[in-house]
Amino acid sequence: MGSYLGDALIERGLVSAEDLERAKSVQAGLGGRLDSILTRMGSVSEDKLLPVLSELYQAPRLSATDLPVSRETFAAAVEASGLDVDWWLDQGVLAWLEDDTLHCVGPDVCDPTISEILERVFPGHSLQWHLMRSYD
């Protein structure tokens, strides 16, 4: 996905080829997600990055006002999962159930391990990831 993301950012004029190569070099040496490295390097702002990620991952963007208001809504999803609350906190995932869909917001929408676990503990529900700015 890194190269795909990098190509999309260059095509849209959001990063230079040089910035992308520097970010890939950091990623090769230290690991990490390309999008996070590019934003930390100051190559692209999160506000410009999110629409690209939303398109690539088919993950709609949300603002804080789009989230359910009641904390009981989030607690119900945690309880229904049977997973320890610490798992949710460790993953940084916020989830809520709406009809037959489990909606999730988290730092890494492309982590297959998290998605696989959620699909296993919520059988019969479709999984919909959403993106949010980290400072909302």
mmCIF file of N, CA and C in Angstrom:
data_model
loop_
_atom_site.group_PDB
_atom_site.id
_atom_site.type_symbol
_atom_site.label_atom_id
_atom_site.label_comp_id
_atom_site.label_asym_id
_atom_site.label_seq_id
_atom_site.Cartn_x
_atom_site.Cartn_y
_atom_site.Cartn_z
ATOM 1 N N MET A 1 0.820 -1.198 0.000
ATOM 2 C CA MET A 1 0.000 0.000 0.000
ATOM 3 C C MET A 1 0.856 1.250 0.000
ATOM 4 N N GLY A 2 2.039 1.186 0.583
ATOM 5 C CA GLY A 2 2.896 2.356 0.658
ATOM 6 C C GLY A 2 3.183 2.965 -0.695
ATOM 7 N N SER A 3 3.546 2.137 -1.674
ATOM 8 C CA SER A 3 3.857 2.642 -3.006
ATOM 9 C C SER A 3 2.603 3.192 -3.669
ATOM 10 N N TYR A 4 1.494 2.492 -3.491
ATOM 11 C CA TYR A 4 0.209 2.934 -4.031
ATOM 12 C C TYR A 4 -0.164 4.298 -3.456
ATOM 13 N N LEU A 5 -0.010 4.447 -2.150
ATOM 14 C CA LEU A 5 -0.278 5.725 -1.493
ATOM 15 C C LEU A 5 0.688 6.791 -1.993
ATOM 16 N N GLY A 6 1.961 6.458 -2.055
ATOM 17 C CA GLY A 6 2.950 7.411 -2.527
ATOM 18 C C GLY A 6 2.649 7.893 -3.926
ATOM 19 N N ASP A 7 2.305 6.958 -4.817
ATOM 20 C CA ASP A 7 1.950 7.332 -6.190
ATOM 21 C C ASP A 7 0.738 8.260 -6.214
ATOM 22 N N ALA A 8 -0.257 7.951 -5.402
ATOM 23 C CA ALA A 8 -1.466 8.784 -5.363
ATOM 24 C C ALA A 8 -1.148 10.189 -4.860
ATOM 25 N N LEU A 9 -0.277 10.298 -3.869
ATOM 26 C CA LEU A 9 0.086 11.615 -3.332
ATOM 27 C C LEU A 9 0.891 12.424 -4.349
ATOM 28 N N ILE A 10 1.780 11.762 -5.070
ATOM 29 C CA ILE A 10 2.558 12.461 -6.098
ATOM 30 C C ILE A 10 1.641 12.901 -7.240
ATOM 31 N N GLU A 11 0.747 12.018 -7.686
ATOM 32 C CA GLU A 11 -0.187 12.356 -8.771
ATOM 33 C C GLU A 11 -1.033 13.573 -8.429
ATOM 34 N N ARG A 12 -1.384 13.730 -7.168
ATOM 35 C CA ARG A 12 -2.216 14.860 -6.739
ATOM 36 C C ARG A 12 -1.380 16.092 -6.389
ATOM 37 N N GLY A 13 -0.072 15.966 -6.501
ATOM 38 C CA GLY A 13 0.807 17.094 -6.205
ATOM 39 C C GLY A 13 0.922 17.410 -4.724
ATOM 40 N N LEU A 14 0.655 16.416 -3.876
ATOM 41 C CA LEU A 14 0.674 16.652 -2.429
ATOM 42 C C LEU A 14 2.045 16.427 -1.807
ATOM 43 N N VAL A 15 2.875 15.591 -2.448
ATOM 44 C CA VAL A 15 4.251 15.389 -1.992
ATOM 45 C C VAL A 15 5.148 15.338 -3.222
ATOM 46 N N SER A 16 6.401 15.618 -3.003
ATOM 47 C CA SER A 16 7.387 15.518 -4.088
ATOM 48 C C SER A 16 7.970 14.109 -4.104
ATOM 49 N N ALA A 17 8.553 13.749 -5.214
ATOM 50 C CA ALA A 17 9.222 12.445 -5.315
ATOM 51 C C ALA A 17 10.356 12.353 -4.300
ATOM 52 N N GLU A 18 11.015 13.468 -4.054
ATOM 53 C CA GLU A 18 12.116 13.478 -3.082
ATOM 54 C C GLU A 18 11.605 13.211 -1.670
ATOM 55 N N ASP A 19 10.491 13.864 -1.305
ATOM 56 C CA ASP A 19 9.910 13.623 0.022
ATOM 57 C C ASP A 19 9.485 12.171 0.171
ATOM 58 N N LEU A 20 8.912 11.617 -0.888
ATOM 59 C CA LEU A 20 8.475 10.225 -0.838
ATOM 60 C C LEU A 20 9.665 9.295 -0.648
ATOM 61 N N GLU A 21 10.736 9.542 -1.357
ATOM 62 C CA GLU A 21 11.930 8.700 -1.214
ATOM 63 C C GLU A 21 12.533 8.813 0.177
ATOM 64 N N ARG A 22 12.559 10.025 0.746
ATOM 65 C CA ARG A 22 13.056 10.197 2.119
ATOM 66 C C ARG A 22 12.186 9.431 3.102
ATOM 67 N N ALA A 23 10.868 9.516 2.913
ATOM 68 C CA ALA A 23 9.941 8.812 3.812
ATOM 69 C C ALA A 23 10.105 7.302 3.688
ATOM 70 N N LYS A 24 10.284 6.813 2.470
ATOM 71 C CA LYS A 24 10.487 5.373 2.277
ATOM 72 C C LYS A 24 11.799 4.915 2.913
ATOM 73 N N SER A 25 12.792 5.769 2.878
ATOM 74 C CA SER A 25 14.070 5.443 3.513
ATOM 75 C C SER A 25 13.908 5.337 5.030
ATOM 76 N N VAL A 26 13.172 6.270 5.602
ATOM 77 C CA VAL A 26 12.884 6.207 7.045
ATOM 78 C C VAL A 26 12.098 4.939 7.358
ATOM 79 N N GLN A 27 11.101 4.654 6.534
ATOM 80 C CA GLN A 27 10.272 3.467 6.744
ATOM 81 C C GLN A 27 11.110 2.193 6.667
ATOM 82 N N ALA A 28 12.022 2.124 5.702
ATOM 83 C CA ALA A 28 12.876 0.939 5.560
ATOM 84 C C ALA A 28 13.787 0.755 6.774
ATOM 85 N N GLY A 29 14.247 1.861 7.331
ATOM 86 C CA GLY A 29 15.160 1.780 8.464
ATOM 87 C C GLY A 29 14.490 1.600 9.802
ATOM 88 N N LEU A 30 13.332 2.225 9.979
ATOM 89 C CA LEU A 30 12.682 2.228 11.288
ATOM 90 C C LEU A 30 11.317 1.557 11.322
ATOM 91 N N GLY A 31 10.742 1.328 10.148
ATOM 92 C CA GLY A 31 9.382 0.799 10.097
ATOM 93 C C GLY A 31 8.379 1.933 10.206
ATOM 94 N N GLY A 32 7.136 1.584 10.308
ATOM 95 C CA GLY A 32 6.078 2.568 10.447
ATOM 96 C C GLY A 32 5.267 2.712 9.174
ATOM 97 N N ARG A 33 4.176 3.416 9.307
ATOM 98 C CA ARG A 33 3.284 3.647 8.173
ATOM 99 C C ARG A 33 3.758 4.858 7.379
ATOM 100 N N LEU A 34 3.705 4.747 6.069
ATOM 101 C CA LEU A 34 4.164 5.812 5.191
ATOM 102 C C LEU A 34 3.387 7.104 5.435
ATOM 103 N N ASP A 35 2.082 7.007 5.624
ATOM 104 C CA ASP A 35 1.290 8.217 5.849
ATOM 105 C C ASP A 35 1.729 8.943 7.116
ATOM 106 N N SER A 36 2.005 8.195 8.169
ATOM 107 C CA SER A 36 2.457 8.818 9.417
ATOM 108 C C SER A 36 3.829 9.458 9.256
ATOM 109 N N ILE A 37 4.706 8.787 8.548
ATOM 110 C CA ILE A 37 6.051 9.329 8.342
ATOM 111 C C ILE A 37 5.981 10.626 7.543
ATOM 112 N N LEU A 38 5.191 10.624 6.486
ATOM 113 C CA LEU A 38 5.074 11.831 5.651
ATOM 114 C C LEU A 38 4.502 13.012 6.426
ATOM 115 N N THR A 39 3.518 12.757 7.289
ATOM 116 C CA THR A 39 2.963 13.871 8.066
ATOM 117 C C THR A 39 3.956 14.335 9.126
ATOM 118 N N ARG A 40 4.656 13.414 9.754
ATOM 119 C CA ARG A 40 5.643 13.804 10.778
ATOM 120 C C ARG A 40 6.817 14.555 10.171
ATOM 121 N N MET A 41 7.150 14.226 8.935
ATOM 122 C CA MET A 41 8.225 14.939 8.236
ATOM 123 C C MET A 41 7.761 16.325 7.772
ATOM 124 N N GLY A 42 6.451 16.565 7.822
ATOM 125 C CA GLY A 42 5.922 17.838 7.355
ATOM 126 C C GLY A 42 5.727 17.892 5.849
ATOM 127 N N SER A 43 5.772 16.736 5.191
ATOM 128 C CA SER A 43 5.624 16.692 3.736
ATOM 129 C C SER A 43 4.184 16.911 3.293
ATOM 130 N N VAL A 44 3.237 16.479 4.109
ATOM 131 C CA VAL A 44 1.821 16.634 3.779
ATOM 132 C C VAL A 44 1.045 16.762 5.091
ATOM 133 N N SER A 45 0.045 17.620 5.085
ATOM 134 C CA SER A 45 -0.781 17.781 6.290
ATOM 135 C C SER A 45 -1.811 16.656 6.363
ATOM 136 N N GLU A 46 -2.252 16.395 7.555
ATOM 137 C CA GLU A 46 -3.273 15.376 7.752
ATOM 138 C C GLU A 46 -4.554 15.741 7.002
ATOM 139 N N ASP A 47 -4.892 17.027 6.964
ATOM 140 C CA ASP A 47 -6.103 17.459 6.266
ATOM 141 C C ASP A 47 -6.033 17.173 4.763
ATOM 142 N N LYS A 48 -4.859 17.236 4.177
ATOM 143 C CA LYS A 48 -4.713 16.926 2.751
ATOM 144 C C LYS A 48 -4.563 15.431 2.513
ATOM 145 N N LEU A 49 -4.043 14.734 3.493
ATOM 146 C CA LEU A 49 -3.829 13.299 3.373
ATOM 147 C C LEU A 49 -5.130 12.501 3.512
ATOM 148 N N LEU A 50 -6.010 12.909 4.415
ATOM 149 C CA LEU A 50 -7.209 12.124 4.706
ATOM 150 C C LEU A 50 -8.103 11.873 3.493
ATOM 151 N N PRO A 51 -8.350 12.843 2.619
ATOM 152 C CA PRO A 51 -9.183 12.528 1.446
ATOM 153 C C PRO A 51 -8.574 11.446 0.551
ATOM 154 N N VAL A 52 -7.259 11.434 0.443
ATOM 155 C CA VAL A 52 -6.583 10.419 -0.368
ATOM 156 C C VAL A 52 -6.731 9.052 0.295
ATOM 157 N N LEU A 53 -6.479 8.983 1.601
ATOM 158 C CA LEU A 53 -6.630 7.722 2.330
ATOM 159 C C LEU A 53 -8.079 7.237 2.282
ATOM 160 N N SER A 54 -9.009 8.156 2.401
ATOM 161 C CA SER A 54 -10.425 7.810 2.357
ATOM 162 C C SER A 54 -10.774 7.143 1.025
ATOM 163 N N GLU A 55 -10.252 7.696 -0.043
ATOM 164 C CA GLU A 55 -10.505 7.128 -1.371
ATOM 165 C C GLU A 55 -9.830 5.765 -1.530
ATOM 166 N N LEU A 56 -8.582 5.662 -1.133
ATOM 167 C CA LEU A 56 -7.838 4.419 -1.306
ATOM 168 C C LEU A 56 -8.393 3.281 -0.458
ATOM 169 N N TYR A 57 -8.802 3.580 0.768
ATOM 170 C CA TYR A 57 -9.278 2.548 1.694
ATOM 171 C C TYR A 57 -10.796 2.393 1.703
ATOM 172 N N GLN A 58 -11.495 3.228 0.927
ATOM 173 C CA GLN A 58 -12.963 3.206 0.951
ATOM 174 C C GLN A 58 -13.469 3.382 2.378
ATOM 175 N N ALA A 59 -12.855 4.326 3.088
ATOM 176 C CA ALA A 59 -13.194 4.608 4.484
ATOM 177 C C ALA A 59 -13.678 6.046 4.572
ATOM 178 N N PRO A 60 -14.978 6.257 4.776
ATOM 179 C CA PRO A 60 -15.498 7.618 4.853
ATOM 180 C C PRO A 60 -14.854 8.417 5.979
ATOM 181 N N ARG A 61 -14.720 9.717 5.756
ATOM 182 C CA ARG A 61 -14.180 10.606 6.782
ATOM 183 C C ARG A 61 -15.297 11.042 7.719
ATOM 184 N N LEU A 62 -14.949 11.176 8.986
ATOM 185 C CA LEU A 62 -15.878 11.656 10.006
ATOM 186 C C LEU A 62 -15.232 12.816 10.746
ATOM 187 N N SER A 63 -16.079 13.641 11.312
ATOM 188 C CA SER A 63 -15.602 14.649 12.266
ATOM 189 C C SER A 63 -16.126 14.232 13.635
ATOM 190 N N ALA A 64 -15.662 14.882 14.659
ATOM 191 C CA ALA A 64 -16.094 14.534 16.015
ATOM 192 C C ALA A 64 -17.604 14.655 16.163
ATOM 193 N N THR A 65 -18.220 15.564 15.437
ATOM 194 C CA THR A 65 -19.670 15.737 15.538
ATOM 195 C C THR A 65 -20.443 14.608 14.857
ATOM 196 N N ASP A 66 -19.767 13.793 14.051
ATOM 197 C CA ASP A 66 -20.419 12.660 13.394
ATOM 198 C C ASP A 66 -20.474 11.424 14.277
ATOM 199 N N LEU A 67 -19.705 11.417 15.350
ATOM 200 C CA LEU A 67 -19.662 10.259 16.247
ATOM 201 C C LEU A 67 -20.912 10.200 17.105
ATOM 202 N N PRO A 68 -21.290 9.003 17.541
ATOM 203 C CA PRO A 68 -22.406 8.909 18.490
ATOM 204 C C PRO A 68 -22.106 9.736 19.741
ATOM 205 N N VAL A 69 -23.127 10.321 20.302
ATOM 206 C CA VAL A 69 -22.952 11.199 21.456
ATOM 207 C C VAL A 69 -22.794 10.410 22.749
ATOM 208 N N SER A 70 -23.502 9.324 22.858
ATOM 209 C CA SER A 70 -23.553 8.562 24.107
ATOM 210 C C SER A 70 -22.355 7.624 24.255
ATOM 211 N N ARG A 71 -21.684 7.714 25.386
ATOM 212 C CA ARG A 71 -20.565 6.794 25.613
ATOM 213 C C ARG A 71 -21.069 5.369 25.807
ATOM 214 N N GLU A 72 -22.333 5.226 26.172
ATOM 215 C CA GLU A 72 -22.916 3.892 26.306
ATOM 216 C C GLU A 72 -22.936 3.174 24.958
ATOM 217 N N THR A 73 -23.035 3.933 23.871
ATOM 218 C CA THR A 73 -23.015 3.351 22.531
ATOM 219 C C THR A 73 -21.690 2.646 22.287
ATOM 220 N N PHE A 74 -20.591 3.276 22.684
ATOM 221 C CA PHE A 74 -19.265 2.672 22.524
ATOM 222 C C PHE A 74 -19.087 1.506 23.497
ATOM 223 N N ALA A 75 -19.554 1.688 24.724
ATOM 224 C CA ALA A 75 -19.429 0.632 25.733
ATOM 225 C C ALA A 75 -20.190 -0.617 25.301
ATOM 226 N N ALA A 76 -21.328 -0.432 24.642
ATOM 227 C CA ALA A 76 -22.115 -1.576 24.183
ATOM 228 C C ALA A 76 -21.339 -2.401 23.154
ATOM 229 N N ALA A 77 -20.612 -1.735 22.260
ATOM 230 C CA ALA A 77 -19.817 -2.464 21.265
ATOM 231 C C ALA A 77 -18.676 -3.220 21.935
ATOM 232 N N VAL A 78 -18.032 -2.604 22.899
ATOM 233 C CA VAL A 78 -16.947 -3.268 23.619
ATOM 234 C C VAL A 78 -17.489 -4.498 24.335
ATOM 235 N N GLU A 79 -18.603 -4.331 25.019
ATOM 236 C CA GLU A 79 -19.189 -5.452 25.754
ATOM 237 C C GLU A 79 -19.625 -6.563 24.805
ATOM 238 N N ALA A 80 -20.255 -6.206 23.690
ATOM 239 C CA ALA A 80 -20.723 -7.212 22.728
ATOM 240 C C ALA A 80 -19.575 -7.987 22.103
ATOM 241 N N SER A 81 -18.415 -7.374 22.038
ATOM 242 C CA SER A 81 -17.261 -8.032 21.411
ATOM 243 C C SER A 81 -16.712 -9.174 22.250
ATOM 244 N N GLY A 82 -16.857 -9.070 23.566
ATOM 245 C CA GLY A 82 -16.245 -10.050 24.447
ATOM 246 C C GLY A 82 -14.745 -9.839 24.624
ATOM 247 N N LEU A 83 -14.202 -8.812 23.964
ATOM 248 C CA LEU A 83 -12.785 -8.494 24.103
ATOM 249 C C LEU A 83 -12.579 -7.603 25.318
ATOM 250 N N ASP A 84 -11.460 -7.761 25.960
ATOM 251 C CA ASP A 84 -11.138 -6.936 27.112
ATOM 252 C C ASP A 84 -11.021 -5.470 26.687
ATOM 253 N N VAL A 85 -11.461 -4.581 27.526
ATOM 254 C CA VAL A 85 -11.389 -3.155 27.218
ATOM 255 C C VAL A 85 -9.947 -2.719 26.935
ATOM 256 N N ASP A 86 -8.984 -3.388 27.560
ATOM 257 C CA ASP A 86 -7.579 -3.056 27.298
ATOM 258 C C ASP A 86 -7.185 -3.332 25.849
ATOM 259 N N TRP A 87 -7.782 -4.352 25.242
ATOM 260 C CA TRP A 87 -7.499 -4.614 23.825
ATOM 261 C C TRP A 87 -7.907 -3.410 22.996
ATOM 262 N N TRP A 88 -9.109 -2.901 23.245
ATOM 263 C CA TRP A 88 -9.612 -1.737 22.504
ATOM 264 C C TRP A 88 -8.698 -0.530 22.712
ATOM 265 N N LEU A 89 -8.296 -0.317 23.953
ATOM 266 C CA LEU A 89 -7.419 0.815 24.252
ATOM 267 C C LEU A 89 -6.056 0.659 23.584
ATOM 268 N N ASP A 90 -5.518 -0.555 23.624
ATOM 269 C CA ASP A 90 -4.215 -0.803 22.993
ATOM 270 C C ASP A 90 -4.256 -0.560 21.486
ATOM 271 N N GLN A 91 -5.362 -0.909 20.854
ATOM 272 C CA GLN A 91 -5.490 -0.723 19.404
ATOM 273 C C GLN A 91 -5.842 0.722 19.041
ATOM 274 N N GLY A 92 -6.365 1.463 20.009
ATOM 275 C CA GLY A 92 -6.800 2.828 19.735
ATOM 276 C C GLY A 92 -8.047 2.882 18.872
ATOM 277 N N VAL A 93 -8.866 1.836 18.949
ATOM 278 C CA VAL A 93 -10.060 1.728 18.109
ATOM 279 C C VAL A 93 -11.293 2.119 18.910
ATOM 280 N N LEU A 94 -12.111 2.940 18.295
ATOM 281 C CA LEU A 94 -13.408 3.337 18.830
ATOM 282 C C LEU A 94 -14.457 2.707 17.921
ATOM 283 N N ALA A 95 -15.427 1.995 18.494
ATOM 284 C CA ALA A 95 -16.390 1.263 17.669
ATOM 285 C C ALA A 95 -17.802 1.445 18.203
ATOM 286 N N TRP A 96 -18.758 1.329 17.286
ATOM 287 C CA TRP A 96 -20.163 1.357 17.649
ATOM 288 C C TRP A 96 -20.948 0.541 16.641
ATOM 289 N N LEU A 97 -22.038 -0.048 17.121
ATOM 290 C CA LEU A 97 -22.918 -0.854 16.281
ATOM 291 C C LEU A 97 -24.083 -0.008 15.805
ATOM 292 N N GLU A 98 -24.394 -0.174 14.535
ATOM 293 C CA GLU A 98 -25.540 0.514 13.946
ATOM 294 C C GLU A 98 -26.177 -0.461 12.967
ATOM 295 N N ASP A 99 -27.345 -0.960 13.316
ATOM 296 C CA ASP A 99 -28.003 -2.006 12.543
ATOM 297 C C ASP A 99 -27.054 -3.203 12.417
ATOM 298 N N ASP A 100 -26.750 -3.634 11.204
ATOM 299 C CA ASP A 100 -25.869 -4.787 11.008
ATOM 300 C C ASP A 100 -24.436 -4.386 10.685
ATOM 301 N N THR A 101 -24.056 -3.178 11.059
ATOM 302 C CA THR A 101 -22.719 -2.676 10.735
ATOM 303 C C THR A 101 -21.964 -2.300 12.001
ATOM 304 N N LEU A 102 -20.719 -2.744 12.066
ATOM 305 C CA LEU A 102 -19.813 -2.305 13.114
ATOM 306 C C LEU A 102 -18.978 -1.179 12.520
ATOM 307 N N HIS A 103 -19.137 0.020 13.053
ATOM 308 C CA HIS A 103 -18.382 1.192 12.605
ATOM 309 C C HIS A 103 -17.168 1.346 13.498
ATOM 310 N N CYS A 104 -16.014 1.614 12.881
ATOM 311 C CA CYS A 104 -14.766 1.731 13.635
ATOM 312 C C CYS A 104 -13.964 2.938 13.180
ATOM 313 N N VAL A 105 -13.339 3.577 14.143
ATOM 314 C CA VAL A 105 -12.376 4.638 13.888
ATOM 315 C C VAL A 105 -11.112 4.226 14.619
ATOM 316 N N GLY A 106 -9.991 4.334 13.943
ATOM 317 C CA GLY A 106 -8.737 3.960 14.578
ATOM 318 C C GLY A 106 -7.553 4.465 13.789
ATOM 319 N N PRO A 107 -6.381 4.310 14.351
ATOM 320 C CA PRO A 107 -5.184 4.864 13.721
ATOM 321 C C PRO A 107 -4.706 4.106 12.487
ATOM 322 N N ASP A 108 -5.137 2.852 12.319
ATOM 323 C CA ASP A 108 -4.615 2.067 11.201
ATOM 324 C C ASP A 108 -5.720 1.232 10.578
ATOM 325 N N VAL A 109 -6.477 1.858 9.673
ATOM 326 C CA VAL A 109 -7.618 1.189 9.054
ATOM 327 C C VAL A 109 -7.216 0.035 8.151
ATOM 328 N N CYS A 110 -5.950 -0.064 7.806
ATOM 329 C CA CYS A 110 -5.525 -1.143 6.911
ATOM 330 C C CYS A 110 -4.842 -2.281 7.657
ATOM 331 N N ASP A 111 -4.900 -2.292 8.973
ATOM 332 C CA ASP A 111 -4.294 -3.380 9.741
ATOM 333 C C ASP A 111 -5.187 -4.615 9.629
ATOM 334 N N PRO A 112 -4.754 -5.619 8.867
ATOM 335 C CA PRO A 112 -5.621 -6.793 8.672
ATOM 336 C C PRO A 112 -5.875 -7.578 9.951
ATOM 337 N N THR A 113 -4.954 -7.520 10.897
ATOM 338 C CA THR A 113 -5.133 -8.268 12.142
ATOM 339 C C THR A 113 -6.322 -7.732 12.924
ATOM 340 N N ILE A 114 -6.417 -6.414 13.036
ATOM 341 C CA ILE A 114 -7.533 -5.817 13.770
ATOM 342 C C ILE A 114 -8.849 -6.147 13.066
ATOM 343 N N SER A 115 -8.873 -5.971 11.751
ATOM 344 C CA SER A 115 -10.098 -6.270 10.999
ATOM 345 C C SER A 115 -10.497 -7.731 11.153
ATOM 346 N N GLU A 116 -9.550 -8.649 11.080
ATOM 347 C CA GLU A 116 -9.858 -10.074 11.222
ATOM 348 C C GLU A 116 -10.444 -10.383 12.594
ATOM 349 N N ILE A 117 -9.874 -9.794 13.627
ATOM 350 C CA ILE A 117 -10.389 -10.021 14.981
ATOM 351 C C ILE A 117 -11.809 -9.489 15.098
ATOM 352 N N LEU A 118 -12.035 -8.279 14.592
ATOM 353 C CA LEU A 118 -13.373 -7.684 14.689
ATOM 354 C C LEU A 118 -14.394 -8.474 13.877
ATOM 355 N N GLU A 119 -14.004 -8.959 12.714
ATOM 356 C CA GLU A 119 -14.922 -9.774 11.911
ATOM 357 C C GLU A 119 -15.241 -11.086 12.610
ATOM 358 N N ARG A 120 -14.271 -11.621 13.355
ATOM 359 C CA ARG A 120 -14.488 -12.873 14.077
ATOM 360 C C ARG A 120 -15.422 -12.675 15.273
ATOM 361 N N VAL A 121 -15.253 -11.583 16.013
ATOM 362 C CA VAL A 121 -16.071 -11.388 17.224
ATOM 363 C C VAL A 121 -17.417 -10.717 16.927
ATOM 364 N N PHE A 122 -17.593 -10.227 15.717
ATOM 365 C CA PHE A 122 -18.881 -9.664 15.299
ATOM 366 C C PHE A 122 -19.376 -10.372 14.041
ATOM 367 N N PRO A 123 -19.627 -11.690 14.133
ATOM 368 C CA PRO A 123 -20.109 -12.404 12.945
ATOM 369 C C PRO A 123 -21.476 -11.865 12.529
ATOM 370 N N GLY A 124 -21.698 -11.821 11.239
ATOM 371 C CA GLY A 124 -22.985 -11.326 10.740
ATOM 372 C C GLY A 124 -23.062 -9.818 10.629
ATOM 373 N N HIS A 125 -22.009 -9.124 11.033
ATOM 374 C CA HIS A 125 -21.958 -7.666 10.907
ATOM 375 C C HIS A 125 -20.946 -7.294 9.836
ATOM 376 N N SER A 126 -21.282 -6.304 9.045
ATOM 377 C CA SER A 126 -20.270 -5.779 8.120
ATOM 378 C C SER A 126 -19.398 -4.799 8.904
ATOM 379 N N LEU A 127 -18.176 -4.674 8.470
ATOM 380 C CA LEU A 127 -17.206 -3.806 9.139
ATOM 381 C C LEU A 127 -16.983 -2.572 8.278
ATOM 382 N N GLN A 128 -17.192 -1.399 8.845
ATOM 383 C CA GLN A 128 -16.977 -0.145 8.131
ATOM 384 C C GLN A 128 -15.982 0.710 8.897
ATOM 385 N N TRP A 129 -14.794 0.870 8.314
ATOM 386 C CA TRP A 129 -13.800 1.752 8.906
ATOM 387 C C TRP A 129 -14.075 3.180 8.485
ATOM 388 N N HIS A 130 -13.751 4.104 9.366
ATOM 389 C CA HIS A 130 -13.872 5.538 9.101
ATOM 390 C C HIS A 130 -12.540 6.195 9.438
ATOM 391 N N LEU A 131 -12.294 7.332 8.820
ATOM 392 C CA LEU A 131 -11.098 8.111 9.109
ATOM 393 C C LEU A 131 -11.492 9.403 9.811
ATOM 394 N N MET A 132 -10.660 9.816 10.729
ATOM 395 C CA MET A 132 -10.840 11.095 11.434
ATOM 396 C C MET A 132 -9.487 11.769 11.586
ATOM 397 N N ARG A 133 -9.521 13.074 11.664
ATOM 398 C CA ARG A 133 -8.280 13.775 11.990
ATOM 399 C C ARG A 133 -7.871 13.371 13.397
ATOM 400 N N SER A 134 -6.597 13.303 13.640
ATOM 401 C CA SER A 134 -6.125 12.868 14.956
ATOM 402 C C SER A 134 -6.413 13.893 16.037
ATOM 403 N N TYR A 135 -6.697 15.108 15.665
ATOM 404 C CA TYR A 135 -6.923 16.141 16.678
ATOM 405 C C TYR A 135 -8.384 16.530 16.800
ATOM 406 N N ASP A 136 -9.297 15.747 16.234
ATOM 407 C CA ASP A 136 -10.730 16.011 16.434
ATOM 408 C C ASP A 136 -11.176 15.445 17.756
#
